[in-house]
PDB file of C-alpha atoms in Angstrom:
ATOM      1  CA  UNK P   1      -2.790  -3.194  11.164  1.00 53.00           C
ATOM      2  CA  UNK P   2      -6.451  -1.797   9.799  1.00 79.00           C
ATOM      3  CA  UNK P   3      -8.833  -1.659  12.467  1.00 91.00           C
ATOM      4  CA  UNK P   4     -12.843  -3.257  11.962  1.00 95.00           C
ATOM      5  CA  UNK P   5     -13.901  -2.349   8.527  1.00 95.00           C
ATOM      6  CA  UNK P   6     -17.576  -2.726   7.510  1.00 96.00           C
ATOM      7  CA  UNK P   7     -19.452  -2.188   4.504  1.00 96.00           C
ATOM      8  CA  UNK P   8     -21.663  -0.437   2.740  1.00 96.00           C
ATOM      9  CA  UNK P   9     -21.157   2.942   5.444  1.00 95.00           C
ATOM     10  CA  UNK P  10     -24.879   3.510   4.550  1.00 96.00           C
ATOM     11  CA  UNK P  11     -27.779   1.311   3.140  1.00 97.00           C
ATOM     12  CA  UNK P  12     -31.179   2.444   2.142  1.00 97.00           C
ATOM     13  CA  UNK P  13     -33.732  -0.146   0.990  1.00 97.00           C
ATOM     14  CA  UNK P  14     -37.214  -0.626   0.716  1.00 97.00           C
ATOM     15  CA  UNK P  15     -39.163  -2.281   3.155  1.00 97.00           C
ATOM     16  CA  UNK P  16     -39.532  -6.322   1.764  1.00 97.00           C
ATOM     17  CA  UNK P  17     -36.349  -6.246   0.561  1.00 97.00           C
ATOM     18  CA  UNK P  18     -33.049  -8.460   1.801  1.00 98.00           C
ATOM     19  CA  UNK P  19     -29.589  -6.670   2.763  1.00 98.00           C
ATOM     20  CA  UNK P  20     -26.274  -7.771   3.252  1.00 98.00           C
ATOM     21  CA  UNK P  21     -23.793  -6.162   5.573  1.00 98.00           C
ATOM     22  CA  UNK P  22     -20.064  -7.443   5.661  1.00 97.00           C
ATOM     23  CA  UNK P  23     -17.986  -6.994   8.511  1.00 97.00           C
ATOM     24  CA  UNK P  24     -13.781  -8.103   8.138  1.00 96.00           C
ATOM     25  CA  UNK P  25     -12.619  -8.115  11.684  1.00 95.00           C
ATOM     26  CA  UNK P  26      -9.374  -7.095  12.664  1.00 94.00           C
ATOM     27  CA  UNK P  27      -5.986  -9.679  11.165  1.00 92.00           C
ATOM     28  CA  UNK P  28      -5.782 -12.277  14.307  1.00 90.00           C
ATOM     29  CA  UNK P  29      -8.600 -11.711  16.199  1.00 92.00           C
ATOM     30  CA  UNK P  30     -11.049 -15.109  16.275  1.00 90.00           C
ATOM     31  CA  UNK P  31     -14.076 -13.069  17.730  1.00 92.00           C
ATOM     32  CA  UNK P  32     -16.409 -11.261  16.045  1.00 95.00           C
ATOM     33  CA  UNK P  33     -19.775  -9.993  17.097  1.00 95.00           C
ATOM     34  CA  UNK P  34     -22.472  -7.989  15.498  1.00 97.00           C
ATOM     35  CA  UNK P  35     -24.597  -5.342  17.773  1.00 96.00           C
ATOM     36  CA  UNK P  36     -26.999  -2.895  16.753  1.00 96.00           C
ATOM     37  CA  UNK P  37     -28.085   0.520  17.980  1.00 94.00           C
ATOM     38  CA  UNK P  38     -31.239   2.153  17.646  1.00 91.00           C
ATOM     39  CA  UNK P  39     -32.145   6.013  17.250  1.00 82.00           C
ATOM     40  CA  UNK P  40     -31.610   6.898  21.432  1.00 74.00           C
ATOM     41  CA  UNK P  41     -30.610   3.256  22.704  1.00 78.00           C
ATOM     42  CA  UNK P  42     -28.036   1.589  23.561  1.00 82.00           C
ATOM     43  CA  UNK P  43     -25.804  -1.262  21.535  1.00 91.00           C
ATOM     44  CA  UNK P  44     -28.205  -4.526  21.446  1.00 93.00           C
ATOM     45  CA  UNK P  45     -26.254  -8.178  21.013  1.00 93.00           C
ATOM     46  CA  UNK P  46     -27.322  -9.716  18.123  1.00 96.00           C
ATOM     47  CA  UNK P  47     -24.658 -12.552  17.564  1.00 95.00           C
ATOM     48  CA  UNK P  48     -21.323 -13.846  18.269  1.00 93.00           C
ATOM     49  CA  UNK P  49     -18.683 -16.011  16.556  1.00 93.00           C
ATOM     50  CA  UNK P  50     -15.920 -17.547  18.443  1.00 90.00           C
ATOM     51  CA  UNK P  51     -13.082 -19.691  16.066  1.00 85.00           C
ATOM     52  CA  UNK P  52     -14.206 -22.450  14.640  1.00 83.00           C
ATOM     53  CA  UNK P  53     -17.475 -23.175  17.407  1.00 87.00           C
ATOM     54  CA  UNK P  54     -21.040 -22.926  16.849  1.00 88.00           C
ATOM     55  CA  UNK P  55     -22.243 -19.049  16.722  1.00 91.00           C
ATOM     56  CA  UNK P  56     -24.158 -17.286  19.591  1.00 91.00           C
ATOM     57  CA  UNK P  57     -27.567 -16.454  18.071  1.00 92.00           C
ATOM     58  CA  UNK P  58     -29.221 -15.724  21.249  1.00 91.00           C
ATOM     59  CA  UNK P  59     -29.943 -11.908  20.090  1.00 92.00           C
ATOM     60  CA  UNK P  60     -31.140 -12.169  17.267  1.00 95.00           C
ATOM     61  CA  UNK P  61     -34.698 -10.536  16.819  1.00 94.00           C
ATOM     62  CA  UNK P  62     -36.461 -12.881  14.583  1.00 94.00           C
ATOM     63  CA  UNK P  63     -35.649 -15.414  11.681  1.00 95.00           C
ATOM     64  CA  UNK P  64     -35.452 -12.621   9.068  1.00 97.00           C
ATOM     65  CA  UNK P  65     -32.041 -12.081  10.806  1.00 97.00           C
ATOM     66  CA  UNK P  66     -28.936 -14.693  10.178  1.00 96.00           C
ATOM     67  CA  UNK P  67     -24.969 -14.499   9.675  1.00 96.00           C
ATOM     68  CA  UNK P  68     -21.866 -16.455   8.417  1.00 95.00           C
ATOM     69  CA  UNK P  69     -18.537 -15.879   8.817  1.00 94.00           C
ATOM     70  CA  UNK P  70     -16.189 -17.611   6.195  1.00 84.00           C
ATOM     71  CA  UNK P  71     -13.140 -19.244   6.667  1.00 80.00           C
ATOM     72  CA  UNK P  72     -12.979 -17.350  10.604  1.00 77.00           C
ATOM     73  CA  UNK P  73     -12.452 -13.945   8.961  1.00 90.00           C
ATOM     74  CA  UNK P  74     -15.378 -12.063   6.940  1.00 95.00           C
ATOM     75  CA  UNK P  75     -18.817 -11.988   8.233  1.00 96.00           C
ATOM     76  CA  UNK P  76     -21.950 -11.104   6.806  1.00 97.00           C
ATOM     77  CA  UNK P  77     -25.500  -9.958   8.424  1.00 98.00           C
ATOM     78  CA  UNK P  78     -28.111 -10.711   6.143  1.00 98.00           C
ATOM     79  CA  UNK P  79     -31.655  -9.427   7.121  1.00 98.00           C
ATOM     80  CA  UNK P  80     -34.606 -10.579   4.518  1.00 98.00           C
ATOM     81  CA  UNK P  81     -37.811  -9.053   4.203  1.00 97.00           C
ATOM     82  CA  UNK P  82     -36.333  -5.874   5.522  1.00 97.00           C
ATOM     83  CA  UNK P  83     -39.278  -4.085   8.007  1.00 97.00           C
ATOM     84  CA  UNK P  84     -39.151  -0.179   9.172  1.00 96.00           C
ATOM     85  CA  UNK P  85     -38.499  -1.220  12.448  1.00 94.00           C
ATOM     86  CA  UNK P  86     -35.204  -2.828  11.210  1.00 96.00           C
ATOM     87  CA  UNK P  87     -33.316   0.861  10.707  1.00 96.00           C
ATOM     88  CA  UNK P  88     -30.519   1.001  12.742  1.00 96.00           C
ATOM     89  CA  UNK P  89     -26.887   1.532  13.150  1.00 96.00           C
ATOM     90  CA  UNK P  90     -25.097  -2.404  12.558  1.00 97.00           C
ATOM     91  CA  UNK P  91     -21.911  -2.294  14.361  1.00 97.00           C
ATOM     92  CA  UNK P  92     -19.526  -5.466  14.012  1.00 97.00           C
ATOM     93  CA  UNK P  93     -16.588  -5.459  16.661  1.00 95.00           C
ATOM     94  CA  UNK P  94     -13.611  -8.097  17.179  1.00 94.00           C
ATOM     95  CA  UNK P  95     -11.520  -9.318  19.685  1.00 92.00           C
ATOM     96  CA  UNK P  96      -8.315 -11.480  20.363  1.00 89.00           C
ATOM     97  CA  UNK P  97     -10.616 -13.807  21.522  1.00 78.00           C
ATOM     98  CA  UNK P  98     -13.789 -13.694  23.610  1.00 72.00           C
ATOM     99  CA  UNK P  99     -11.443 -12.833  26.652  1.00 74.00           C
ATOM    100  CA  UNK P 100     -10.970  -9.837  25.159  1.00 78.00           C
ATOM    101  CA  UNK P 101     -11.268  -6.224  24.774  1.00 87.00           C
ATOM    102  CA  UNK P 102     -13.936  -5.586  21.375  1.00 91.00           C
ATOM    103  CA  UNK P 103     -12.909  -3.078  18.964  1.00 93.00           C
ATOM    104  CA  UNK P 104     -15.707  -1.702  16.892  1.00 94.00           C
ATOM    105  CA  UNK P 105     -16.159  -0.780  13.609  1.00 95.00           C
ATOM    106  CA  UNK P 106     -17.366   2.016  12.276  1.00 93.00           C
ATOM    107  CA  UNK P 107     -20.993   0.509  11.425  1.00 95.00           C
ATOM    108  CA  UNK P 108     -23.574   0.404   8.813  1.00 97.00           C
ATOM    109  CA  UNK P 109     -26.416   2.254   9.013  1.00 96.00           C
ATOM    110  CA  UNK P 110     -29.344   0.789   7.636  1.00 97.00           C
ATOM    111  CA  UNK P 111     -32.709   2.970   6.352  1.00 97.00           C
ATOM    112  CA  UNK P 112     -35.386   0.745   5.302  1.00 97.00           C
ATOM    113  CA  UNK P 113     -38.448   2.811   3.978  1.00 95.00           C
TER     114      UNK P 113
ATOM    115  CA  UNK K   1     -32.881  -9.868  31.840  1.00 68.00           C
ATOM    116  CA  UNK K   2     -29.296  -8.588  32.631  1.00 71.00           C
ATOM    117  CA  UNK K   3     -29.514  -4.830  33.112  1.00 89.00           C
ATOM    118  CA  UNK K   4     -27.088  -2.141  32.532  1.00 94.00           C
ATOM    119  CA  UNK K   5     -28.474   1.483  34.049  1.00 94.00           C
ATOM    120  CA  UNK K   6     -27.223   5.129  32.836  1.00 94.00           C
ATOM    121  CA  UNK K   7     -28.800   8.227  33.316  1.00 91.00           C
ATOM    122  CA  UNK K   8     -29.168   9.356  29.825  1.00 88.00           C
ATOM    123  CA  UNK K   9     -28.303  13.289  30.491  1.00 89.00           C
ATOM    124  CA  UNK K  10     -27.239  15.641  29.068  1.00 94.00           C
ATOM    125  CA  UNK K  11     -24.620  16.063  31.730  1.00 96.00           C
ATOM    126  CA  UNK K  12     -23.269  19.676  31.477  1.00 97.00           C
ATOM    127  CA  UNK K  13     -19.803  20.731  33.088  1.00 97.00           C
ATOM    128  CA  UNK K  14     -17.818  23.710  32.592  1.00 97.00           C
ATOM    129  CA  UNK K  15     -14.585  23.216  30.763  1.00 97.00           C
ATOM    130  CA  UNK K  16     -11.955  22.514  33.607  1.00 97.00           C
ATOM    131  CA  UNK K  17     -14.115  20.848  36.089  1.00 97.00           C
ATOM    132  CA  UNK K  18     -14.377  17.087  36.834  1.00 97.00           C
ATOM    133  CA  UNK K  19     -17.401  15.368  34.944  1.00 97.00           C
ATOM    134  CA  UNK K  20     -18.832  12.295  37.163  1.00 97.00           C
ATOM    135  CA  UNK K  21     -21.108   9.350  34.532  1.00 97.00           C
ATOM    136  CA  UNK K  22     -22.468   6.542  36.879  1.00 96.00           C
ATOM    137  CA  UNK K  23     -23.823   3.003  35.884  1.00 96.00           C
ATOM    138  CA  UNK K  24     -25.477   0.480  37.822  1.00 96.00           C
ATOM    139  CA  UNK K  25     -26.328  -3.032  36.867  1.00 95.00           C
ATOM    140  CA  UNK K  26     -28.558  -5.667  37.724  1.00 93.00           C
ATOM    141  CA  UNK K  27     -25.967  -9.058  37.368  1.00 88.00           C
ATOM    142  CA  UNK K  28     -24.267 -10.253  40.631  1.00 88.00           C
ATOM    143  CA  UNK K  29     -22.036 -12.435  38.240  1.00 86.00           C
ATOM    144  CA  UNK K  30     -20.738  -9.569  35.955  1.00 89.00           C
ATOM    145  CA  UNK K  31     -16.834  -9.278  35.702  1.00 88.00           C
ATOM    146  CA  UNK K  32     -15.623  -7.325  33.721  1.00 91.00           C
ATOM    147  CA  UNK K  33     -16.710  -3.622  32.611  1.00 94.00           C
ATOM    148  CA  UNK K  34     -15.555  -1.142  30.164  1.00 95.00           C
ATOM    149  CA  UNK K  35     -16.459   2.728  29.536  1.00 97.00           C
ATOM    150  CA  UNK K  36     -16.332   3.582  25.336  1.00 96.00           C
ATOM    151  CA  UNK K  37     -16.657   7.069  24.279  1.00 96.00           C
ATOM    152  CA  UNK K  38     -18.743   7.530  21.291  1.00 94.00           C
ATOM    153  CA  UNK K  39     -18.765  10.565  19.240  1.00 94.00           C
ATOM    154  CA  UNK K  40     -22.099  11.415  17.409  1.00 89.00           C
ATOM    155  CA  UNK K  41     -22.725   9.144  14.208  1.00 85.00           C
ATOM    156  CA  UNK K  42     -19.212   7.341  14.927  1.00 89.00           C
ATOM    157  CA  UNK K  43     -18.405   4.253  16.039  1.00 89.00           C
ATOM    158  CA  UNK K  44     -17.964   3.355  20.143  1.00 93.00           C
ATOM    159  CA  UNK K  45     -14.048   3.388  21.130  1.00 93.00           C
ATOM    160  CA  UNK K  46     -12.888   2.023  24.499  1.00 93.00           C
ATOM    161  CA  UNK K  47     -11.558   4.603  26.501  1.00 94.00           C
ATOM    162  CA  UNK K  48     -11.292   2.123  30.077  1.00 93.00           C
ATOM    163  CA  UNK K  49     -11.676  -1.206  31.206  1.00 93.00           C
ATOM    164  CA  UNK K  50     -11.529  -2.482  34.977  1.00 94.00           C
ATOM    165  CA  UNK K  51     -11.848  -5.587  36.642  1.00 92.00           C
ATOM    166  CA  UNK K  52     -11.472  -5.492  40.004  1.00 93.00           C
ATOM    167  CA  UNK K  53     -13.449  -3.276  43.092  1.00 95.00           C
ATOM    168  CA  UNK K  54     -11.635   0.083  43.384  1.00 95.00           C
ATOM    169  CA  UNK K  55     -10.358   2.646  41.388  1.00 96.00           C
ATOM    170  CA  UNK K  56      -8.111   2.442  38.288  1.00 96.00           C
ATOM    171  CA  UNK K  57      -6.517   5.698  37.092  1.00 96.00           C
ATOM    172  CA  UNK K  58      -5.342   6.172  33.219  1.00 95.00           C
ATOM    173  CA  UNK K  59      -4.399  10.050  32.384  1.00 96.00           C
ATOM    174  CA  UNK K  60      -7.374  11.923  32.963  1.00 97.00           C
ATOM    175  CA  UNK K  61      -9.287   9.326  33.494  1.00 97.00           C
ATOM    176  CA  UNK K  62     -10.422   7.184  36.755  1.00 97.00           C
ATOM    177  CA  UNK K  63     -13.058   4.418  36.800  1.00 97.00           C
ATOM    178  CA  UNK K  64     -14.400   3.035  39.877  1.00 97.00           C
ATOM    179  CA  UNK K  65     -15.513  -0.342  40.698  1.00 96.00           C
ATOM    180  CA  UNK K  66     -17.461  -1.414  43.596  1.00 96.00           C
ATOM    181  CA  UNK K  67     -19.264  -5.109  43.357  1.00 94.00           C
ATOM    182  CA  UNK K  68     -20.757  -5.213  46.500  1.00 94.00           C
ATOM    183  CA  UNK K  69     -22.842  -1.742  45.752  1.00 95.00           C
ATOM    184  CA  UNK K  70     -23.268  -3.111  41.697  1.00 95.00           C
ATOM    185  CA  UNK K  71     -22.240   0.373  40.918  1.00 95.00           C
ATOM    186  CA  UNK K  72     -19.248   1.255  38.161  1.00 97.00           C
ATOM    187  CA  UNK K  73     -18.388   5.008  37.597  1.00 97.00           C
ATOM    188  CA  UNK K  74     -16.096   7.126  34.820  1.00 98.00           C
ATOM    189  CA  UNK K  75     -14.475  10.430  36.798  1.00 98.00           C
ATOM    190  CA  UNK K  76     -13.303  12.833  33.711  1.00 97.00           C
ATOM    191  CA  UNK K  77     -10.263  15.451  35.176  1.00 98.00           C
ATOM    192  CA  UNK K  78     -10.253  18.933  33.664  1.00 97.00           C
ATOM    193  CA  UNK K  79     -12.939  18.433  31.277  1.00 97.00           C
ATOM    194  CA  UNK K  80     -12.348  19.814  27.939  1.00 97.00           C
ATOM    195  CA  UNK K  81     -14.337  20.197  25.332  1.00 96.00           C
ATOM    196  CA  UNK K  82     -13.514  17.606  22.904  1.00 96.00           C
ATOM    197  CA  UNK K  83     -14.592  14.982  25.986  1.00 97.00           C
ATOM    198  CA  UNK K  84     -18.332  16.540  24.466  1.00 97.00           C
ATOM    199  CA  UNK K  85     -19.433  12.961  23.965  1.00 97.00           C
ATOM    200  CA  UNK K  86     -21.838   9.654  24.611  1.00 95.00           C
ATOM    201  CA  UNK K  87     -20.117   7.650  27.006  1.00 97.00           C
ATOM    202  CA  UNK K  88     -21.329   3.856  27.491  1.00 96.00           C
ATOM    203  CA  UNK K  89     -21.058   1.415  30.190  1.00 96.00           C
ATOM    204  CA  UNK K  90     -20.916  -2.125  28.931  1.00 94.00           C
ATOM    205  CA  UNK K  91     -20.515  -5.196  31.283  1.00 93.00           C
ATOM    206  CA  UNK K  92     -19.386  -8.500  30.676  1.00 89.00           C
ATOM    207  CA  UNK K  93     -20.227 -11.371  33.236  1.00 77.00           C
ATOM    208  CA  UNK K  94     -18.136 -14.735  33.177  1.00 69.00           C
ATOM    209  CA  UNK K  95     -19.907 -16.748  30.628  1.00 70.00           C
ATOM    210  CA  UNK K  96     -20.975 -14.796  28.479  1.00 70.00           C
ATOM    211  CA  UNK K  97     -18.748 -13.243  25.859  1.00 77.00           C
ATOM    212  CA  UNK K  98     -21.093 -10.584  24.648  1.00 84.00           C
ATOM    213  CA  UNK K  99     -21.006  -7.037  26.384  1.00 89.00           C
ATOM    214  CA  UNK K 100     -24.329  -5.774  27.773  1.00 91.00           C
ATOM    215  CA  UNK K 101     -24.313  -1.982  27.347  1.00 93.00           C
ATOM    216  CA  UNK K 102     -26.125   0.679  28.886  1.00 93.00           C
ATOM    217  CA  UNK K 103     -28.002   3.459  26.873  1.00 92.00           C
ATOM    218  CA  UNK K 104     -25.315   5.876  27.226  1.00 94.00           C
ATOM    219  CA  UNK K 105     -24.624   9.553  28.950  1.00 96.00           C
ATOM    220  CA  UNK K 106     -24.465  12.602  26.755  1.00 96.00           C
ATOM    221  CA  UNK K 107     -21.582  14.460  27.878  1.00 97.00           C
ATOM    222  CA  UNK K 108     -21.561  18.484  27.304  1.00 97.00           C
ATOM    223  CA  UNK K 109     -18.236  20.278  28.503  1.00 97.00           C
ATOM    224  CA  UNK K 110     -18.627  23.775  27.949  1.00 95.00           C
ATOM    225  CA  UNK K 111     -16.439  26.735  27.263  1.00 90.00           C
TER     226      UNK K 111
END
């Protein structure tokens, strides 16, 4: 079936404002994590969903960051009171389960000016 | 703070030739590990995973696992242009289910 799809491809907002990024993970797959990557560095954890259990928040940077994902399929990232420092490439990726290989999508990248 | 160590290149080779990308990292409990490929302003695909110290061969590819040494590496046979890429190292330990990635080697295979 379709692989990781996540939308908008590109997002430029000004700085104070909120964003929302959806992620719909691959048909089956109960995992889903969001990463991000910064200009010159590598993919950073920022959360993980697993089924029906309580999320992984552990990497996420501040409060301004939070997700959902509905129903164990779509996800979205929403980041309020969007800061410079917060443009990046969002990747979301999914797996069978958290066993498994993560396929990634092919991101959002955020500009906040 | 889990680590995950690449040297961040560029690495150059000429096409033909065997391109060598190393990783270290820092977690004595890490389990599994993974090598994507990522092609500038696209999104990381998994070229190899491996589990288990030695080496595990798939086409022209070969990674190489050795615990003891904390040391993972991605051998590229016959390098060919189109292997021009970032490659990533991402480690997995146990417990956790999120990969920890390293920053990535730029890849140049030239003509």
């Amino acid at each position: 079936g379709a692989g990781v799809s996540q939308s908008p491809s590109n997002k430029v907002t000004e700085k104070g404002k909120d964003v929302e990024l959806r992620c719909d993970p691959i048909s089956g797959h109960t995992a889903l994590y969001w990463y991000r990557q910064s200009l010159g560095q590598g993919l950073e954890f920022l959360i993980y969903f697993q089924g029906n259990s309580a999320p992984d928040k552990s990497g996420l940077p501040s409060d301004r960051f939070s997700a959902e994902r509905t129903g164990g399929s779509v996800s979205t990232l929403t980041i309020q009171r969007t800061q410079q420092e917060d443009s990046a490439v969002y990747l979301c990726a999914s797996s069978l389960d958290s066993k498994n290989i993560q396929y990634f999508g092919a991101g959002t990248r955020l500009s906040v000016l | 703070q889990k680590e995950v160590e690449q040297n961040s290149g560029p690495l150059s080779v000429p096409e033909g030739a065997i391109a060598s990308l190393n990783c270290t990292y820092s977690d004595r409990g890490s389990q599994s590990f993974f090598w994507y490929r990522q092609y500038s302003g696209k999104s990381p695909e998994l070229i190899m995973s491996i589990y288990s110290n030695g080496d595990k061969e798939d086409g022209r590819f070969t990674a190489q696992l050795n615990k003891a040494s904390q040391y993972v590496s991605l051998l590229i046979r016959d390098s060919q242009p189109s292997d021009s890429a970032t490659y990533l190292c991402a480690v997995k330990d146990g417990t956790a289910s999120k990969l920890t990635f390293g920053t990535g080697t730029r890849l140049q295979v030239t003509l």
